[in-house]
Structures are given as C-alpha cells and as structure tokens.
XYZ file of C-alpha atoms in Angstrom:
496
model
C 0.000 0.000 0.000
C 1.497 3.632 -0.692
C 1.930 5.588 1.964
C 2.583 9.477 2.290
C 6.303 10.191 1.541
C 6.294 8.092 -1.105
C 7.643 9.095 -4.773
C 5.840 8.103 -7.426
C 7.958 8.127 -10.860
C 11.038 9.149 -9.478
C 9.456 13.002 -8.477
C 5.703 13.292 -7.727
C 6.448 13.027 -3.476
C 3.008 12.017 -1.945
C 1.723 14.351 0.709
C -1.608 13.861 1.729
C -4.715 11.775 1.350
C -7.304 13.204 -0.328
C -9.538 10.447 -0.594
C -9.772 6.507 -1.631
C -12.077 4.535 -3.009
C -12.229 1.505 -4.717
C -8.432 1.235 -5.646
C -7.940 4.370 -6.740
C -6.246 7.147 -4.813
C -6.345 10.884 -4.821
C -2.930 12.807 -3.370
C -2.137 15.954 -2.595
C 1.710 15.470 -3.738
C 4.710 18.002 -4.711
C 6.277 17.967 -8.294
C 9.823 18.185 -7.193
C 11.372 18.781 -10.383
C 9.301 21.837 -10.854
C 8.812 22.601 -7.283
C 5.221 22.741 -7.770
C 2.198 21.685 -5.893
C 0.386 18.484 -7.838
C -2.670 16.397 -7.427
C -1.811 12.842 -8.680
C -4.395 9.897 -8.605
C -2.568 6.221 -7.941
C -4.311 2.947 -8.363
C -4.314 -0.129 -6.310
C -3.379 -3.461 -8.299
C -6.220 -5.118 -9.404
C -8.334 -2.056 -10.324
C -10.338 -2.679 -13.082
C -10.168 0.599 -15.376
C -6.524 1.756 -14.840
C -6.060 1.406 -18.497
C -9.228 3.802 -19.409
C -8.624 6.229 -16.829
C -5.043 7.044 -18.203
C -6.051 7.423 -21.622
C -9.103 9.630 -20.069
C -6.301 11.966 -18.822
C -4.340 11.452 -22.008
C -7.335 12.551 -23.883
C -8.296 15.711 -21.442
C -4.610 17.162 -21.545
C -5.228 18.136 -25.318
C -8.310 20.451 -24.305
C -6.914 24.194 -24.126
C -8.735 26.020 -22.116
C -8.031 27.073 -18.455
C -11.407 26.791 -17.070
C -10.483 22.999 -17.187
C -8.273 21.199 -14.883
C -4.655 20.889 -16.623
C -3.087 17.371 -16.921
C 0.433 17.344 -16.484
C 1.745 13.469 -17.086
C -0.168 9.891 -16.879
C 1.323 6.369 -17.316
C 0.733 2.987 -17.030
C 2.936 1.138 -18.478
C 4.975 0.880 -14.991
C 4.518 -0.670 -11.477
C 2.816 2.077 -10.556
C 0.440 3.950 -12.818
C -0.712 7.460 -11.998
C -1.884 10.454 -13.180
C -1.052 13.868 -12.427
C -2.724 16.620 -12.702
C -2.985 20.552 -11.598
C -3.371 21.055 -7.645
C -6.575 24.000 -7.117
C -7.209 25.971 -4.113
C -10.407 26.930 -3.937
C -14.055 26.575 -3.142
C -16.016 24.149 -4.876
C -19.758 25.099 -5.286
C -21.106 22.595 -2.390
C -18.667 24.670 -0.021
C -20.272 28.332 -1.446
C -24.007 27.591 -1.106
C -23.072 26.557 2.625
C -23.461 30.410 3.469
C -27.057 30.204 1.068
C -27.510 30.619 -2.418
C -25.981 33.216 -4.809
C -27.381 36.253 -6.532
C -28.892 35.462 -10.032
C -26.162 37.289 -11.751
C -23.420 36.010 -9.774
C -24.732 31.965 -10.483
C -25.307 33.078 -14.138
C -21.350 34.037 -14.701
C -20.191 31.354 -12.621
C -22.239 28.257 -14.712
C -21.924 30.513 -17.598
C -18.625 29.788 -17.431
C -18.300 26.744 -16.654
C -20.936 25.961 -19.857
C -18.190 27.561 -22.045
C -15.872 25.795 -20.706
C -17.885 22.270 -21.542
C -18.317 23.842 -24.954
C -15.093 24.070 -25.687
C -14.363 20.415 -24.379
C -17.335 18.927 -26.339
C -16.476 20.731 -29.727
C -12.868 18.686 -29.411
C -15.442 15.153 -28.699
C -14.791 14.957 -25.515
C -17.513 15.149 -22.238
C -17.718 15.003 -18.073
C -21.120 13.237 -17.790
C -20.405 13.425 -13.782
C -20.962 17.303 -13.048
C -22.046 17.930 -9.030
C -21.181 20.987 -7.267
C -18.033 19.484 -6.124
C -16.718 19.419 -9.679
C -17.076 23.510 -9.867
C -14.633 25.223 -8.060
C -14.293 28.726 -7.666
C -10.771 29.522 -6.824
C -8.526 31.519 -4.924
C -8.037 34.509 -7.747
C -12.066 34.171 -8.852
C -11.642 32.077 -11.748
C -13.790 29.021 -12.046
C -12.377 25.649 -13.082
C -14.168 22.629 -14.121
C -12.409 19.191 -12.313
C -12.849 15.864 -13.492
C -13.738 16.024 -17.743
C -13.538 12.837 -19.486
C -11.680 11.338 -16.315
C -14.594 10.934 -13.983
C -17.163 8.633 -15.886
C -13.513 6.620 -16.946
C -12.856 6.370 -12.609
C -16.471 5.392 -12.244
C -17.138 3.469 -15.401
C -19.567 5.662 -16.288
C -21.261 5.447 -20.355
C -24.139 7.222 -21.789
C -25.085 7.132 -24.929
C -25.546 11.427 -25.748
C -22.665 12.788 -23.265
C -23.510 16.044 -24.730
C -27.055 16.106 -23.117
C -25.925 14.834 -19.999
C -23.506 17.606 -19.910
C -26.425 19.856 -20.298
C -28.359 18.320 -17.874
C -25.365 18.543 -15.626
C -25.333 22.474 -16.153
C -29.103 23.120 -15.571
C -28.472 20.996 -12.219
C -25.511 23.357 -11.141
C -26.971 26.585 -11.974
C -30.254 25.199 -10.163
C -28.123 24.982 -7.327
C -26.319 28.186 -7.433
C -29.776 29.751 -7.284
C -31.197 27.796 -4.577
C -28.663 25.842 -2.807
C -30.610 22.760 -3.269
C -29.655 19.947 -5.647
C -32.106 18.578 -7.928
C -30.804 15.364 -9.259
C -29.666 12.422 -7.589
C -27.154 12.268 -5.080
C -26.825 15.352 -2.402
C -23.233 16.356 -2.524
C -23.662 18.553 0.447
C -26.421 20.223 0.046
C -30.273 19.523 0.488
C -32.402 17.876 -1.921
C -34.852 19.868 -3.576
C -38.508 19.331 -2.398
C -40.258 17.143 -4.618
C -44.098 17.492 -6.476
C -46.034 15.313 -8.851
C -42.320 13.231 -8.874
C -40.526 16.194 -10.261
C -38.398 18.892 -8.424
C -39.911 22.277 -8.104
C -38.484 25.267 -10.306
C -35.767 27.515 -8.851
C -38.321 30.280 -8.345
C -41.017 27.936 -6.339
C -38.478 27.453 -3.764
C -36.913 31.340 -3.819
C -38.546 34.323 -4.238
C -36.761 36.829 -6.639
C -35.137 34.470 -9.216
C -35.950 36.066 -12.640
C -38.105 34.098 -14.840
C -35.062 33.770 -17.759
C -32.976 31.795 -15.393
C -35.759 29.895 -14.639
C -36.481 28.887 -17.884
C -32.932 28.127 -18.817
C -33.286 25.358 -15.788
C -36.333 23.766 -17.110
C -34.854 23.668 -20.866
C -31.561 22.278 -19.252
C -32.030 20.717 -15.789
C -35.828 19.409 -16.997
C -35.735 19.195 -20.618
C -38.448 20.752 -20.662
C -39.165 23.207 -23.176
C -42.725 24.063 -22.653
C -43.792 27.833 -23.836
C -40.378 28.800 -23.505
C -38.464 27.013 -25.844
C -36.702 23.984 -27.113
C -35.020 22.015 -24.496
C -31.266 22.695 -24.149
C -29.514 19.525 -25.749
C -25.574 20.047 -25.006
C -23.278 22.857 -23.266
C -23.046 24.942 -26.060
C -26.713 25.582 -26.446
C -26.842 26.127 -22.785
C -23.960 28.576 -23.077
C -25.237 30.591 -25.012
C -28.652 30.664 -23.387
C -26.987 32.144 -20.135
C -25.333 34.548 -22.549
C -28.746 36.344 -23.267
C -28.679 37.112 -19.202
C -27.832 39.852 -17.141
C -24.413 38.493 -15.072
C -21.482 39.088 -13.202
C -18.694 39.277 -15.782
C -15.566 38.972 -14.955
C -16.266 36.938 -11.875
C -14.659 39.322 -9.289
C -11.928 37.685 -6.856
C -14.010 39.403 -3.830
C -17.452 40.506 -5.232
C -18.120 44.441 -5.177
C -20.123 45.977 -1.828
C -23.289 47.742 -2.423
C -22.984 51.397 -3.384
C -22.488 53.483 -0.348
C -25.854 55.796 -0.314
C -26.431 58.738 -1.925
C -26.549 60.849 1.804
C -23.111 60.480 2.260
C -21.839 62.737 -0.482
C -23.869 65.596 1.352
C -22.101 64.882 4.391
C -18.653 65.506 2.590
C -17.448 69.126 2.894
C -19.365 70.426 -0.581
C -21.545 72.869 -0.731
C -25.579 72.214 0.708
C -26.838 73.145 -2.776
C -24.155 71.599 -4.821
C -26.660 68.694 -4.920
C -30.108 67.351 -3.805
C -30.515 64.064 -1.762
C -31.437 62.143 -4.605
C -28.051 62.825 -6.412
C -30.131 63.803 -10.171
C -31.162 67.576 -9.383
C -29.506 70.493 -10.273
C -28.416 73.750 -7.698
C -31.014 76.301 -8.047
C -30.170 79.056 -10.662
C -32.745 81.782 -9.274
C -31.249 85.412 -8.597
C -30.929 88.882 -10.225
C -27.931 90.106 -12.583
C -25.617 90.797 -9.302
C -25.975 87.257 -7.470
C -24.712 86.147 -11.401
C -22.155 88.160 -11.241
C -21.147 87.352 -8.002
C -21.406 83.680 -8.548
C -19.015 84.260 -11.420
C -16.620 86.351 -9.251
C -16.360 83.030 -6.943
C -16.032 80.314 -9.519
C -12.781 79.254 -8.871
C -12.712 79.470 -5.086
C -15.811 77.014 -5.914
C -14.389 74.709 -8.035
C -11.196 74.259 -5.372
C -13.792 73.720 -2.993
C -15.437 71.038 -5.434
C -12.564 69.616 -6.085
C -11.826 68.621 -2.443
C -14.699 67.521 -2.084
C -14.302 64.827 -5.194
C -11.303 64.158 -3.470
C -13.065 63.494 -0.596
C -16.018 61.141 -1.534
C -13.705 58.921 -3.660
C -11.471 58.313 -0.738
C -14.623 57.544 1.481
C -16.233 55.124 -0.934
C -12.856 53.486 -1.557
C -12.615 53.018 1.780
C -16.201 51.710 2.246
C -15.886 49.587 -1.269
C -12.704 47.916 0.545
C -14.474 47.520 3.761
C -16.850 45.746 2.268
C -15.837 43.625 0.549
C -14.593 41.202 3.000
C -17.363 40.295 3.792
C -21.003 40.356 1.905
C -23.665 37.587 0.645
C -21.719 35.769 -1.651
C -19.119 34.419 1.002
C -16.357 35.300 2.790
C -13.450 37.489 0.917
C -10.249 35.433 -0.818
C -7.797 38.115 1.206
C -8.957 35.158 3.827
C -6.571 31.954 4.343
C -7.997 29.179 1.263
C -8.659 25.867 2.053
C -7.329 23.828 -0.824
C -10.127 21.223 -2.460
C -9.519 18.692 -5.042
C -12.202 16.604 -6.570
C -14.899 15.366 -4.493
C -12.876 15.690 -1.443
C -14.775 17.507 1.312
C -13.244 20.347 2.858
C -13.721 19.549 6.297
C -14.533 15.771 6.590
C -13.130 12.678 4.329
C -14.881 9.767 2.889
C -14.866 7.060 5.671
C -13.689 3.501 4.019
C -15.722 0.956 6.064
C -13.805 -2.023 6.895
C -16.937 -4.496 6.156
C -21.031 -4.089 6.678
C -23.512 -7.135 7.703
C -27.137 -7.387 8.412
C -28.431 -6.674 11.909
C -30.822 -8.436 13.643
C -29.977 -8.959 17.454
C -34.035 -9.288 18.179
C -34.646 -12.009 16.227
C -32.508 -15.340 14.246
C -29.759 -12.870 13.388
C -29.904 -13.786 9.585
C -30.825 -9.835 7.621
C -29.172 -11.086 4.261
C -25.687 -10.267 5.553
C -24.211 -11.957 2.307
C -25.074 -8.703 0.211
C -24.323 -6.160 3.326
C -21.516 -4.907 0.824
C -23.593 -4.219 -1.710
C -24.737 -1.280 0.201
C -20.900 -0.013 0.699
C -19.528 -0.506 -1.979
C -19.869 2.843 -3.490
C -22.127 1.748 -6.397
C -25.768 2.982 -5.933
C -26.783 0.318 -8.557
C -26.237 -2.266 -6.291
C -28.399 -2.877 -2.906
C -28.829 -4.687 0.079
C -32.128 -5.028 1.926
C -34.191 -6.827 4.862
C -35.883 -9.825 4.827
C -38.950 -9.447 3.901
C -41.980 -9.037 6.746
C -45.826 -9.170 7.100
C -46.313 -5.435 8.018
C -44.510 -2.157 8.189
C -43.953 -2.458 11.716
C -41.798 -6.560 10.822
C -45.102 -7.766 12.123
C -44.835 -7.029 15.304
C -42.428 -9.510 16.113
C -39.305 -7.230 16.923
C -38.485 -3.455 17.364
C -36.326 -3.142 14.506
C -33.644 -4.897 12.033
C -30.710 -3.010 9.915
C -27.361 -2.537 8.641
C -24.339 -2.919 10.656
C -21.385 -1.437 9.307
C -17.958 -2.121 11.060
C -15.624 0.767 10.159
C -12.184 -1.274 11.629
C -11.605 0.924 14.216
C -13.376 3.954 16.289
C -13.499 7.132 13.519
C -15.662 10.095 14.145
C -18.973 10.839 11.848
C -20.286 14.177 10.940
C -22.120 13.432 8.104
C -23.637 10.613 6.126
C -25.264 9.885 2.359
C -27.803 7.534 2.329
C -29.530 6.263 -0.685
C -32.396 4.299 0.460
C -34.928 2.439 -1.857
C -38.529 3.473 -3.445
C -41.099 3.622 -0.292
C -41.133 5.016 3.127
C -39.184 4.080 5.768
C -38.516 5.053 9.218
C -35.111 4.433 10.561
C -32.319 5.744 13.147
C -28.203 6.325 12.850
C -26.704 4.710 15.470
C -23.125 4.555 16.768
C -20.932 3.193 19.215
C -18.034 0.911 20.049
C -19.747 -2.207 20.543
C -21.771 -4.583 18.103
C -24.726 -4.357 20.446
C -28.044 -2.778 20.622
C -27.914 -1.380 24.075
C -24.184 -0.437 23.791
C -25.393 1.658 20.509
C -26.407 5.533 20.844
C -29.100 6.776 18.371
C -27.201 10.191 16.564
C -30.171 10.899 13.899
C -34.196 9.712 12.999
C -35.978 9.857 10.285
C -39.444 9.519 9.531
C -40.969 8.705 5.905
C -37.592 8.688 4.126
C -37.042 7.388 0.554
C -34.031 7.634 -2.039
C -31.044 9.898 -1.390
C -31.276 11.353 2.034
C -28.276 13.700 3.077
C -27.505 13.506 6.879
C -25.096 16.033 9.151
C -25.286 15.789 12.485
C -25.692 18.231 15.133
C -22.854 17.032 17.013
C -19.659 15.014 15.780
C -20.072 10.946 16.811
C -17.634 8.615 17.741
C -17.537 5.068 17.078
C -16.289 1.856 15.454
C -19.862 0.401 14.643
C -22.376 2.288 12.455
C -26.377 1.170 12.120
C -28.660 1.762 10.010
C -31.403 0.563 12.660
C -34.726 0.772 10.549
C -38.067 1.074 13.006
C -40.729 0.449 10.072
C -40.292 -0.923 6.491
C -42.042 -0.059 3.048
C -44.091 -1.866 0.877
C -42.745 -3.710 -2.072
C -46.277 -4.905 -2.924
C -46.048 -8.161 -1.387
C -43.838 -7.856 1.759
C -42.562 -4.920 3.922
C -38.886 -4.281 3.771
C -35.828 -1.632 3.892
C -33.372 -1.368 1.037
C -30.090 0.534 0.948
C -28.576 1.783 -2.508
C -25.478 3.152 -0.868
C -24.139 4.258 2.444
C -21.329 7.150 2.567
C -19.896 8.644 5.902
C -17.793 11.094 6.093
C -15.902 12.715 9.366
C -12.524 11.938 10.926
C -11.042 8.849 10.939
C-alpha cells in the first residue's frame, strides 16, 4: 500500500490523502522537479479501469482552455500507474451555497462559465457526464475551473449514450443549485435535496422568491428538458452557453465581489456645498437670482471649483474606503484576502470519505440472519447495487421485533459528521446509530428519520464517535407483497 512520503515516478512526493475509493487514490503530492504543488491519482493493483482512466487523462490534456483542470503526465505502463494533474485551491460550489444561495447574476457568470468551458471540451469530442457541485470550483483569484472532464465517468465506469445532453443536464443541475442551494438530481453532494411534487423537483423560483423568470427557464430547458412555452429544451453545453449569454451576469467573476454602493446621503455629508446637490443625487443647484448674485457667482467660480474639487477628493477616498471595507465580507461568502482551504475533486473540505472495513445485516431481536451476504452491496460505493431486509408481514416486521438493519464495522473507532444515504422506493422510518460495541444497548441513536425514501443527506448536530455504524430501521415499506428496507449506498464522512 502507498503511503505518504512516497515518490511516485522518481518526483511526484506524496503528501496527503485526499480520498480513496475503490483502488484508486487521490494525493495531494509536490512535483519536485518543478517545485510545484500536484494532485496525482494512484491505483491499487487489481483495479479494473486503470487502463481507461489514463487514456481519459491522455485525452483531457489536449483540451486548451483554463477553465479545465490541466493534466500534467499519466502512465501505465509501470509498477505504478498514476496520473497527475494541476493542484486548485479553492471553493467548490457545495462549499459556497453553505453560506445560502448566490445572486442570479453572480450563479449566471459562474455556470456561464463553466458551460463555455464544456463547450469548448465537447467541440474537441470529448464530455464530463459526472458534473455535481463538487466538480465547480471557484478559486482563490475568482476564476472558475471545471475538475474531473472525461476522467470521472472513466474512474467510475460511467457510459451514456448522448454525453452532450448529460452535460447539459449537468449544467441546468448546477446553476439550479447556485440559485437555490438545493440539488435537484440524484445524489446530495452537500447540500439539500430539492422538495419534490407530482415526482418532479420544483423550479428555482417555487423554492426562492426573486429568481428572474429567464434563469428559470434556462433550468427547465436544461435541468428538466423541458421546453414548454419557452423554448426547445437545451440539448448540449453549447446551447446552454449561449442561453446564459442572453442574461444579465457578473462578468468577470470578481476575486471578492463588489459591496453595495455606499448611499447617496453620504456625499452631502462631505465638505461640498448644501446646494451643490439634492438628496437624490439627479437635481440640479437652483439658478434663481438677479444680474448681481450672477455676477457674483461668477466672481467666486474658482474658489468654488477648489472647494469642489476637495470635495471629489473626498467622496472617492470615502467610498474606496467603504468599497474595501466591504468587501470582505457580503452575501456571496467570505473574501479570498482570507486563508484558502485547498479542495480537489470530491474531497470535502472539512470531513473525508470514511472507508468501512466491512457491513452485515443486523438483527440482534430475532434469528440474526438480515441477508448479511449482500451487506456490501450497500458499501460498496455503487448505488446500482443494494442490500435489503428480509422481507416481513407489516410495516412495523409484524410485530415480532423493534427493529432490524445494517451494521457497518468501520475497523476501528473514527468520528462521523455526516452521512449519504440512498435508500430504496417507499417510506421508511429508521435511526443512525453509533458506538463501540456490536450491540443494541451499547449503541447511541445520533439521527431519525421519519418517511424517508431515495437519497437522504444527513449532518449531524454534534460530531459521533464510534467503530460500529447502524442503520437501525423502526418500520419498512411496501414492495407490494412484503414490507422491507433497502439501501442503494451508504457514505460517511468525518474523521477517521
């Protein structure tokens, strides 16, 4: 197993851990030939798309355009393949909508952008079909970059048959989230799922007041694909591109966006004349008077435009100062003058992926048997695969025990501040519960739900510790025949 400290082809010294999963590896590492900060992704022996992944990166390092994340070097034709790629410090878009969701113009520029960008990548044949907020970053000198093109779906063995549209798709997602911070597709990726109706997700502006009816439309054409009155459905970044064109936005993206104009009283206040202008800044002085109040005013013209002058002087220096002021700190997030936290990928910020040691079913009320041969189905980073109860007479496993569930054994005790879980079709009710012991009275219930189905995104209120994680669920949903709980795909994250 590499470990940190380790050099991968002869100059690529590994630093940190970004995250694992499945075999493959993402590093924070140094180019020491260059002296440069890299992020290089290693694979385990035995992973099954090595080959496709390099030629993914092989393929993305011929796209020129900076909005995209640079590859530097790939190979696997040695002991150790790898592939290296630009290090960003940043924000992704997950970590921005923390603080709430953007101004319209702001989220326009920003997936704006990032559409171009996609553009550009799809005019050379090449696609991401994996966009989530994580894969928009918004760095440290306000530029956005776009992580992850062609080399994703490769990593995930990912395949669609029209790329293009699920690029598209993948925009009208991100710019639904920039305007709501709520995600509308599947998944979470740190942020809330957008509330539901008639099966479909509700537009941006049935969730927010004040988002203009354009951007609105651009999600249903892209996010939707539904044209409607509007239009024709957007079919591939381009198209969505230049819709978001046609809109008013925030262009360049500022490193630290612009304060609020500082009000129109405080030029009064500023040592020029009380008639030099009315409160609402358009009026002129009043020009009433005989011939020798003309004449006099002509007499003191220059002593008044000294005076004037001063004043200019003046107000610039106090908006300057009130611009700068500002701008540390205003509704679209904290300044960049502030300390970056570097983010790569899907890495979180402030918690890592959690790598469960192994998972098993649960059921210390009853014979114990909860179809613990496919407990790994429901770790195993896949949402296509599943693991699930037995199956029981009534919602409430017939009354013949308080609950069954998931156990998963993480190896040793970690701490959990947040979870994904992507349960099946049907309501369930179920609790998170953690401790150091494989027992139900030795286990301490950390979150509850009520009437949950499909992705669910969890973060605690306080940080729990534990080697043993349950899924303990309380009442089951109807198949059509039996009652029982199913589990996509499990995800912690925290401290290990």
């Amino acid at each position: 197993m590499i470990e940190p400290g380790a050099r991968v082809a002869g100059r690529y010294l590994l630093e940190d851990l970004v995250n694992e999963s499945g075999g493959a590896a993402l590093w924070k590492a140094t180019d020491e030939i260059l002296a440069r900060p890299v992020a290089i992704r290693t694979f385990a022996p035995g992973f099954p798309r090595t080959g496709e992944v390099v030629r993914a990166a092989r393929a993305a390092s011929r796209i020129a355009d900076s909005r995209l994340t640079q590859v530097f070097d790939a190979d696997d034709r040695g002991a150790q393949p790898y592939v290296v790629e630009e290090w960003i410090a940043g924000q992704t878009l997950t970590d921005l909508l923390a603080q709430g969701p953007r101004e319209s113009e702001w989220a326009t520029g920003l997936v704006g952008e990032a559409a171009e960008a996609l553009a550009a990548a799809g005019a050379a044949g090449l696609h991401h079909v994996c966009l989530t907020p994580r894969k928009l970053i918004w760095t440290a000198g306000g530029s956005v970059k776009i992580t992850g093109v062609c080399v994703d779906a490769a990593l995930h063995g990912i395949s669609t048959e029209d790329p293009e549209l699920a690029d598209a798709i993948g925009l009208g997602r991100l710019l639904y989230a920039a305007l709501t911070a709520l995600w509308p597709g599947e998944g979470n990726h740190g942020l809330r799922p957008a509330p539901i109706v008639a099966g479909a997700p509700c537009d941006p502006g049935q969730v927010r007041a004040g988002i203009p009816e354009a951007a609105n439309d651009i999600v249903r054409r892209s996010a939707f694909q539904d044209g409607g009155r509007s239009g024709a459905p957007l079919r591939n970044p381009r198209e969505v591109a230049d819709a978001l064109a046609a809109l008013p936005r925030v262009m360049p993206l500022p490193a630290s966006p612009p304060a609020p104009p500082a009000p129109a009283a405080a030029a009064t206040a500023v040592g020029s004349p009380s008639n030099a202008a009315a409160p609402s800044g358009g009026a002129h002085p009043s020009s009433g008077g005989g011939g020798r109040r003309a004449n006099a005013e002509r007499r003191s013209m220059t002593p008044r435009i000294a005076v004037a002058a001063v004043g200019l002087l003046v107000l610039v220096a106090v908006v300057l100062g009130a611009w700068s002021l500002g701008s540390q700190w205003n509704d679209y997030g904290p300044a960049v003058s502030e300390e970056p936290e570097d983010t790569e990928d899907e890495a979180s910020e402030e918690f890592e992926v959690l790598q469960p040691a192994s998972a098993d079913g649960f059921d210390p009320q009853g014979d114990g048997d909860e179809h613990g041969d496919k407990a790994d189905l429901a770790i195993d980073g896949d949402p296509s695969t599943q693991w699930n109860t037995q199956g029981y007479t009534s919602a409430q496993l017939g009354n013949l025990k308080d609950g069954v569930g998931l156990l998963v054994d993480m190896g040793d005790t970690v701490e959990i501040n947040e979870a994904d879980l992507h349960l099946g079709d049907g309501a369930t009710s179920y609790e998170l519960l953690v401790g150091d012991e494989a027992d139900l009275g030795a286990l301490t219930s950390v979150h509850s739900d009520t009437g949950a189905s499909g992705e669910t995104a969890i973060t605690l209120d306080e940080p729990a510790e534990g080697r043993y994680v349950v899924v303990w669920f309380t009442e089951l949903a109807s198949d059509g025949s039996k009652y029982r709980a199913t589990i996509n795909d499990l995800e912690l994250r925290g401290t290990p």
